[in-house]
Amino acid sequence: MTMTQCVGSSTTSATSSTSKVVSIASARPRTLISENASVWNEEVSNRLQDLIRLNYGWDGYNARPVGFVNATFALQMLNNICGPATPAPQIVPGVNGDLQLEWHTLQGDIELHVEGPNNVHAWRALVGDLDGEELNLTVDFAAIAQWVRDITEPPIAAATAA
Amino acid sequence: MPLQPLRDDKGNVIPHNHPDILPEHGVIRRISEHFLVRDEKTEGQRISSMAFKPSTGVNGGLSVDLKHEIESAGHDARTYVTTPRWVGSVIFQAGPLRGEGFMIGADPIEASAEADANPYHGEVWGNFTTGKQRRLRRLCEWFVPLEGVSLDG
C-alpha cells in the first residue's frame, strides 16, 4: 500500500515521487514500491494521513500540517530502508510541513528528519553513546537501512544480516 | 503594552535580544501531544526533539510565550498557554538560553484567518544544531506538566 491509496485525489504527485525514489536506488538492488504486506505500512499510512490533515497552528503557534510531498517521500524512503518485520517508526510532525521518523528501542535511538524530498537529516545514538552520529542524506539511504536493522533486530539477527 | 520587536524596513521581525527580557524571565514552549514519543528504554513517553526545532521562514526561530509579559497583562500564564487545547508546556529561563548563544525577542502575532492573536509571542533565534536541541531539553523544566511524560532523552 502506498500514500496513493491513502489520499486518492493526489495520485499523480505520489506517482511522480515514487519514480524519483526508484531511480535513486538504481545503483543498488531495487526495492520497488508496490503492495506492501509489512507490519509497519498500515500504521505509518494512517499516521501520515492524520498528519497531512492537521490544522494550521496545531502546535499552539504557526505550525503548518505535514506536506503531502514530504509524507509521500517518507513512506517511500521507509519502503527502501525497512524490512517487512521492521517495527513501525513513530512519526512526529514539524512546524514547517516537515516530519521526523523515530525509533527508540532498547538498543538505541534513530531520528530521520525529512526536511523535504531528498533532504533528510539522520541522527542515531546507540545505547551508551551520548552524542550519536549524524548524516545528511539525499539519494542514498543504505547507511540508515543498516542503522534501522541495528536497533530494531535482535543482536544475533542483526549480526547475521550484516 | 506588549514588547515591541526589532523590525526591518519591510516590517519583518528580525532576530534580536530584547533588552526588556531579563535573564530571570520565563520563556515558555507549548508542547503539543503530537510531539510525544514512546521510548522502550524508559517504557514511557518523552518529548521528541522536533519540539525544539525552529521554523524555516525568513528569520524563523523557535516560537515561545513570554511569561513576564503574559503576567504583566494580568493573565495567569498557565491558563494562557493551555487555552484552548495545548496540553502541556515547558519553561526556560532567558539567561541560560542566552548562555547557549541564543537570542530571545518579541514577535507578537496579530489575529488572522488562520491564527488567534498572541501579543506575548516571542522567538528564540540561533543555531539549532542537534547538540543544542538536546541541551535545550536539559535546560527546561515542566511548566504545565504532562503526566507520565519524561523530559529526559
Short mmCIF file of N, CA, C and O in Angstrom, two decimals, chain A residues 43 47 51 54-62 64 88 90-96 98-100 102 104-109 111 113 115 121 123 127 130-131 134, chain B residues 28-41 46 48-51 53-57 63-65 85-86 109 112 114-115 118 121 123 130-131 134 137:
data_model
loop_
_atom_site.label_atom_id
_atom_site.label_comp_id
_atom_site.label_asym_id
_atom_site.label_seq_id
_atom_site.Cartn_x
_atom_site.Cartn_y
_atom_site.Cartn_z
N GLU A 43 0.08 1.17 9.77
CA GLU A 43 0.21 2.13 10.88
C GLU A 43 0.82 3.44 10.39
O GLU A 43 0.35 4.54 10.73
N ARG A 47 -1.02 7.14 10.12
CA ARG A 47 -0.46 8.28 10.85
C ARG A 47 -0.17 9.44 9.89
O ARG A 47 -0.46 10.60 10.20
N LEU A 51 -1.49 13.34 9.83
CA LEU A 51 -0.59 14.49 9.93
C LEU A 51 -0.75 15.47 8.78
O LEU A 51 -0.54 16.68 8.96
N LEU A 54 -3.58 17.91 9.69
CA LEU A 54 -3.51 18.78 10.88
C LEU A 54 -3.98 20.19 10.53
O LEU A 54 -3.81 20.66 9.41
N ASN A 55 -4.54 20.84 11.53
CA ASN A 55 -4.93 22.23 11.34
C ASN A 55 -3.72 23.15 11.39
O ASN A 55 -2.73 22.86 12.09
N TYR A 56 -3.81 24.25 10.68
CA TYR A 56 -2.79 25.29 10.81
C TYR A 56 -2.72 25.71 12.28
O TYR A 56 -3.73 25.90 12.94
N GLY A 57 -1.50 25.84 12.78
CA GLY A 57 -1.35 26.25 14.18
C GLY A 57 -1.53 25.12 15.17
O GLY A 57 -1.79 25.36 16.35
N TRP A 58 -1.36 23.88 14.71
CA TRP A 58 -1.61 22.72 15.59
C TRP A 58 -0.70 22.70 16.80
O TRP A 58 -0.99 22.05 17.81
N ASP A 59 0.43 23.41 16.76
CA ASP A 59 1.38 23.42 17.88
C ASP A 59 1.11 24.53 18.88
O ASP A 59 1.84 24.70 19.84
N GLY A 60 0.04 25.30 18.64
CA GLY A 60 -0.24 26.44 19.51
C GLY A 60 0.37 27.73 18.99
O GLY A 60 0.17 28.79 19.58
N TYR A 61 1.12 27.62 17.89
CA TYR A 61 1.74 28.80 17.29
C TYR A 61 1.36 28.85 15.80
O TYR A 61 0.18 28.93 15.49
N ASN A 62 2.33 28.73 14.92
CA ASN A 62 2.06 28.91 13.49
C ASN A 62 2.35 27.66 12.65
O ASN A 62 2.56 27.78 11.44
N ARG A 64 2.42 24.46 10.30
CA ARG A 64 1.61 24.00 9.17
C ARG A 64 1.43 22.50 9.26
O ARG A 64 2.22 21.80 9.91
N ALA A 88 7.10 -0.32 13.22
CA ALA A 88 6.75 0.99 12.66
C ALA A 88 7.49 2.10 13.40
O ALA A 88 7.58 2.08 14.63
N GLN A 90 7.83 5.87 14.93
CA GLN A 90 6.92 6.92 15.38
C GLN A 90 7.14 8.12 14.47
O GLN A 90 8.27 8.38 14.04
N ILE A 91 6.07 8.83 14.18
CA ILE A 91 6.18 9.93 13.22
C ILE A 91 5.72 11.22 13.90
O ILE A 91 4.60 11.32 14.39
N VAL A 92 6.63 12.17 13.92
CA VAL A 92 6.38 13.44 14.62
C VAL A 92 6.36 14.56 13.59
O VAL A 92 7.29 14.70 12.79
N PRO A 93 5.30 15.36 13.59
CA PRO A 93 5.26 16.46 12.62
C PRO A 93 6.20 17.59 13.02
O PRO A 93 6.49 17.79 14.20
N GLY A 94 6.67 18.32 12.03
CA GLY A 94 7.44 19.54 12.28
C GLY A 94 6.57 20.75 12.01
O GLY A 94 5.47 20.64 11.46
N VAL A 95 7.07 21.91 12.38
CA VAL A 95 6.26 23.12 12.25
C VAL A 95 6.28 23.68 10.83
O VAL A 95 5.51 24.57 10.49
N ASN A 96 7.16 23.15 9.99
CA ASN A 96 7.33 23.69 8.63
C ASN A 96 6.72 22.81 7.55
O ASN A 96 7.08 22.94 6.38
N ASP A 98 7.33 19.68 7.61
CA ASP A 98 8.30 18.58 7.61
C ASP A 98 7.84 17.51 8.61
O ASP A 98 6.78 17.64 9.24
N LEU A 99 8.63 16.45 8.75
CA LEU A 99 8.28 15.40 9.70
C LEU A 99 9.53 14.64 10.09
O LEU A 99 10.57 14.74 9.41
N GLN A 100 9.42 13.89 11.17
CA GLN A 100 10.56 13.10 11.64
C GLN A 100 10.10 11.69 11.97
O GLN A 100 9.08 11.49 12.64
N GLU A 102 11.01 8.25 13.91
CA GLU A 102 11.82 7.96 15.09
C GLU A 102 11.63 6.52 15.55
O GLU A 102 10.51 6.01 15.57
N HIS A 104 12.90 4.41 19.05
CA HIS A 104 13.58 4.47 20.35
C HIS A 104 13.46 3.09 20.99
O HIS A 104 12.43 2.76 21.59
N THR A 105 14.48 2.27 20.78
CA THR A 105 14.43 0.88 21.24
C THR A 105 15.45 0.67 22.35
O THR A 105 16.23 1.57 22.69
N LEU A 106 15.49 -0.54 22.86
CA LEU A 106 16.46 -0.85 23.91
C LEU A 106 17.89 -0.74 23.40
O LEU A 106 18.81 -0.52 24.18
N GLN A 107 18.07 -0.88 22.09
CA GLN A 107 19.42 -0.81 21.53
C GLN A 107 19.88 0.61 21.21
O GLN A 107 21.08 0.85 21.06
N GLY A 108 18.95 1.53 21.03
CA GLY A 108 19.36 2.89 20.69
C GLY A 108 18.22 3.72 20.10
O GLY A 108 17.05 3.33 20.17
N ASP A 109 18.62 4.84 19.53
CA ASP A 109 17.64 5.81 19.01
C ASP A 109 18.02 6.23 17.60
O ASP A 109 19.21 6.42 17.30
N GLU A 111 16.63 9.10 14.58
CA GLU A 111 15.70 10.15 14.16
C GLU A 111 16.04 10.52 12.72
O GLU A 111 17.18 10.89 12.42
N HIS A 113 14.96 13.12 10.06
CA HIS A 113 14.20 14.36 9.85
C HIS A 113 14.05 14.60 8.35
O HIS A 113 15.02 14.96 7.67
N GLU A 115 13.23 16.91 5.90
CA GLU A 115 13.00 18.34 5.73
C GLU A 115 12.35 18.64 4.39
O GLU A 115 11.73 19.68 4.20
N HIS A 121 17.92 14.68 7.30
CA HIS A 121 18.97 14.74 8.31
C HIS A 121 18.76 13.56 9.24
O HIS A 121 17.70 13.42 9.86
N TRP A 123 20.07 11.07 12.42
CA TRP A 123 20.85 11.02 13.67
C TRP A 123 20.57 9.70 14.35
O TRP A 123 19.43 9.21 14.33
N VAL A 127 22.89 2.78 22.53
CA VAL A 127 22.86 2.91 23.99
C VAL A 127 24.28 3.14 24.51
O VAL A 127 25.22 2.45 24.11
N LEU A 130 26.44 9.13 24.06
CA LEU A 130 25.68 10.33 24.42
C LEU A 130 25.50 11.28 23.25
O LEU A 130 24.49 11.97 23.14
N ASP A 131 26.47 11.35 22.36
CA ASP A 131 26.41 12.34 21.27
C ASP A 131 25.78 11.79 20.00
O ASP A 131 25.13 12.51 19.26
N GLU A 134 25.65 11.78 12.96
CA GLU A 134 24.70 12.45 12.08
C GLU A 134 25.10 12.26 10.62
O GLU A 134 26.28 12.17 10.30
N ILE B 28 8.37 30.26 27.68
CA ILE B 28 7.53 29.05 27.69
C ILE B 28 7.41 28.48 26.28
O ILE B 28 7.19 29.21 25.32
N ARG B 29 7.55 27.18 26.17
CA ARG B 29 7.36 26.49 24.90
C ARG B 29 6.19 25.51 25.08
O ARG B 29 6.25 24.61 25.91
N ARG B 30 5.14 25.70 24.28
CA ARG B 30 4.00 24.78 24.35
C ARG B 30 4.36 23.43 23.75
O ARG B 30 5.09 23.37 22.76
N ILE B 31 3.85 22.37 24.34
CA ILE B 31 4.15 21.02 23.88
C ILE B 31 2.86 20.35 23.44
O ILE B 31 2.03 19.95 24.26
N SER B 32 2.72 20.23 22.14
CA SER B 32 1.56 19.53 21.59
C SER B 32 1.70 18.03 21.82
O SER B 32 2.79 17.49 21.90
N GLU B 33 0.56 17.37 21.90
CA GLU B 33 0.59 15.90 22.03
C GLU B 33 1.27 15.24 20.84
O GLU B 33 1.78 14.13 20.94
N HIS B 34 1.31 15.94 19.72
CA HIS B 34 1.98 15.37 18.54
C HIS B 34 3.50 15.29 18.72
O HIS B 34 4.17 14.64 17.92
N PHE B 35 4.02 15.98 19.71
CA PHE B 35 5.47 15.96 19.94
C PHE B 35 5.91 14.83 20.88
O PHE B 35 7.09 14.74 21.21
N LEU B 36 4.99 14.01 21.33
CA LEU B 36 5.34 12.97 22.29
C LEU B 36 5.68 11.67 21.58
O LEU B 36 5.02 11.28 20.61
N VAL B 37 6.71 11.00 22.07
CA VAL B 37 7.11 9.70 21.53
C VAL B 37 7.29 8.71 22.68
O VAL B 37 7.58 9.10 23.81
N ARG B 38 7.13 7.44 22.35
CA ARG B 38 7.37 6.36 23.32
C ARG B 38 8.83 5.93 23.23
O ARG B 38 9.43 5.94 22.15
N ASP B 39 9.37 5.54 24.37
CA ASP B 39 10.76 5.08 24.40
C ASP B 39 10.81 3.75 25.16
O ASP B 39 10.44 3.70 26.34
N GLU B 40 11.26 2.70 24.47
CA GLU B 40 11.31 1.38 25.10
C GLU B 40 12.24 1.37 26.30
O GLU B 40 12.06 0.57 27.22
N LYS B 41 13.24 2.24 26.29
CA LYS B 41 14.23 2.21 27.37
C LYS B 41 13.62 2.63 28.70
O LYS B 41 14.02 2.15 29.75
N ARG B 46 8.30 10.51 26.11
CA ARG B 46 9.13 11.69 26.29
C ARG B 46 8.87 12.66 25.14
O ARG B 46 8.13 12.34 24.20
N SER B 48 9.78 14.62 21.82
CA SER B 48 10.64 14.49 20.64
C SER B 48 11.50 15.73 20.46
O SER B 48 11.10 16.85 20.82
N SER B 49 12.65 15.54 19.84
CA SER B 49 13.50 16.69 19.50
C SER B 49 12.79 17.65 18.56
O SER B 49 13.17 18.82 18.45
N MET B 50 11.74 17.18 17.87
CA MET B 50 11.01 18.06 16.95
C MET B 50 10.37 19.24 17.68
O MET B 50 10.08 20.27 17.06
N ALA B 51 10.15 19.08 18.97
CA ALA B 51 9.55 20.18 19.74
C ALA B 51 10.51 21.34 19.89
O ALA B 51 10.11 22.44 20.29
N LYS B 53 12.81 22.31 17.37
CA LYS B 53 13.37 22.73 16.08
C LYS B 53 12.67 24.02 15.65
O LYS B 53 11.45 24.16 15.79
N PRO B 54 13.41 24.97 15.09
CA PRO B 54 12.83 26.25 14.73
C PRO B 54 12.07 26.17 13.40
O PRO B 54 12.22 25.22 12.64
N SER B 55 11.31 27.19 13.14
CA SER B 55 10.67 27.31 11.83
C SER B 55 11.71 27.75 10.81
O SER B 55 12.77 28.28 11.16
N THR B 56 11.39 27.53 9.53
CA THR B 56 12.40 27.78 8.50
C THR B 56 12.15 29.05 7.70
O THR B 56 12.87 29.33 6.77
N GLY B 57 11.14 29.82 8.06
CA GLY B 57 10.85 31.03 7.31
C GLY B 57 11.93 32.08 7.48
O GLY B 57 12.94 31.87 8.16
N SER B 63 9.18 29.25 18.31
CA SER B 63 8.08 30.02 18.90
C SER B 63 7.97 29.76 20.40
O SER B 63 8.05 28.62 20.85
N VAL B 64 7.79 30.82 21.15
CA VAL B 64 7.63 30.72 22.60
C VAL B 64 6.63 31.76 23.07
O VAL B 64 6.21 32.63 22.30
N ASP B 65 6.23 31.63 24.33
CA ASP B 65 5.41 32.63 25.00
C ASP B 65 6.26 33.28 26.09
O ASP B 65 6.99 32.60 26.80
N ARG B 85 -6.43 24.35 23.89
CA ARG B 85 -6.25 22.90 23.90
C ARG B 85 -4.80 22.47 23.98
O ARG B 85 -4.53 21.29 23.85
N TRP B 86 -3.88 23.36 24.13
CA TRP B 86 -2.47 22.96 24.15
C TRP B 86 -2.19 22.26 25.45
O TRP B 86 -2.38 22.80 26.52
N ILE B 109 1.97 38.07 17.53
CA ILE B 109 1.16 37.55 16.41
C ILE B 109 -0.15 38.32 16.37
O ILE B 109 -0.85 38.43 17.39
N SER B 112 -5.52 36.57 12.60
CA SER B 112 -5.74 36.39 11.17
C SER B 112 -6.76 35.29 10.99
O SER B 112 -7.27 34.72 11.96
N GLU B 114 -6.14 32.46 10.05
CA GLU B 114 -5.53 31.18 10.43
C GLU B 114 -5.11 31.11 11.89
O GLU B 114 -4.94 30.02 12.42
N ALA B 115 -4.89 32.24 12.51
CA ALA B 115 -4.33 32.21 13.85
C ALA B 115 -4.97 33.27 14.74
O ALA B 115 -5.35 34.35 14.26
N ASN B 118 -1.64 36.67 19.49
CA ASN B 118 -0.84 36.36 20.67
C ASN B 118 0.19 37.47 20.84
O ASN B 118 1.30 37.40 20.32
N HIS B 121 3.75 36.54 22.17
CA HIS B 121 4.56 35.56 21.43
C HIS B 121 5.98 36.09 21.26
O HIS B 121 6.19 37.28 21.00
N GLU B 123 10.25 34.73 20.08
CA GLU B 123 11.05 33.78 19.31
C GLU B 123 12.39 33.59 19.99
O GLU B 123 12.94 34.53 20.59
N THR B 130 21.92 19.73 16.35
CA THR B 130 21.36 18.60 17.09
C THR B 130 21.80 18.62 18.55
O THR B 130 21.01 18.38 19.46
N GLY B 131 23.06 18.95 18.77
CA GLY B 131 23.56 19.00 20.14
C GLY B 131 22.83 20.05 20.97
O GLY B 131 22.48 19.82 22.12
N ARG B 134 19.38 19.07 22.02
CA ARG B 134 19.39 18.16 23.16
C ARG B 134 19.69 18.91 24.46
O ARG B 134 19.12 18.61 25.50
N ARG B 137 16.61 20.59 25.85
CA ARG B 137 15.73 19.72 26.64
C ARG B 137 16.23 19.62 28.08
O ARG B 137 15.45 19.49 29.00
#
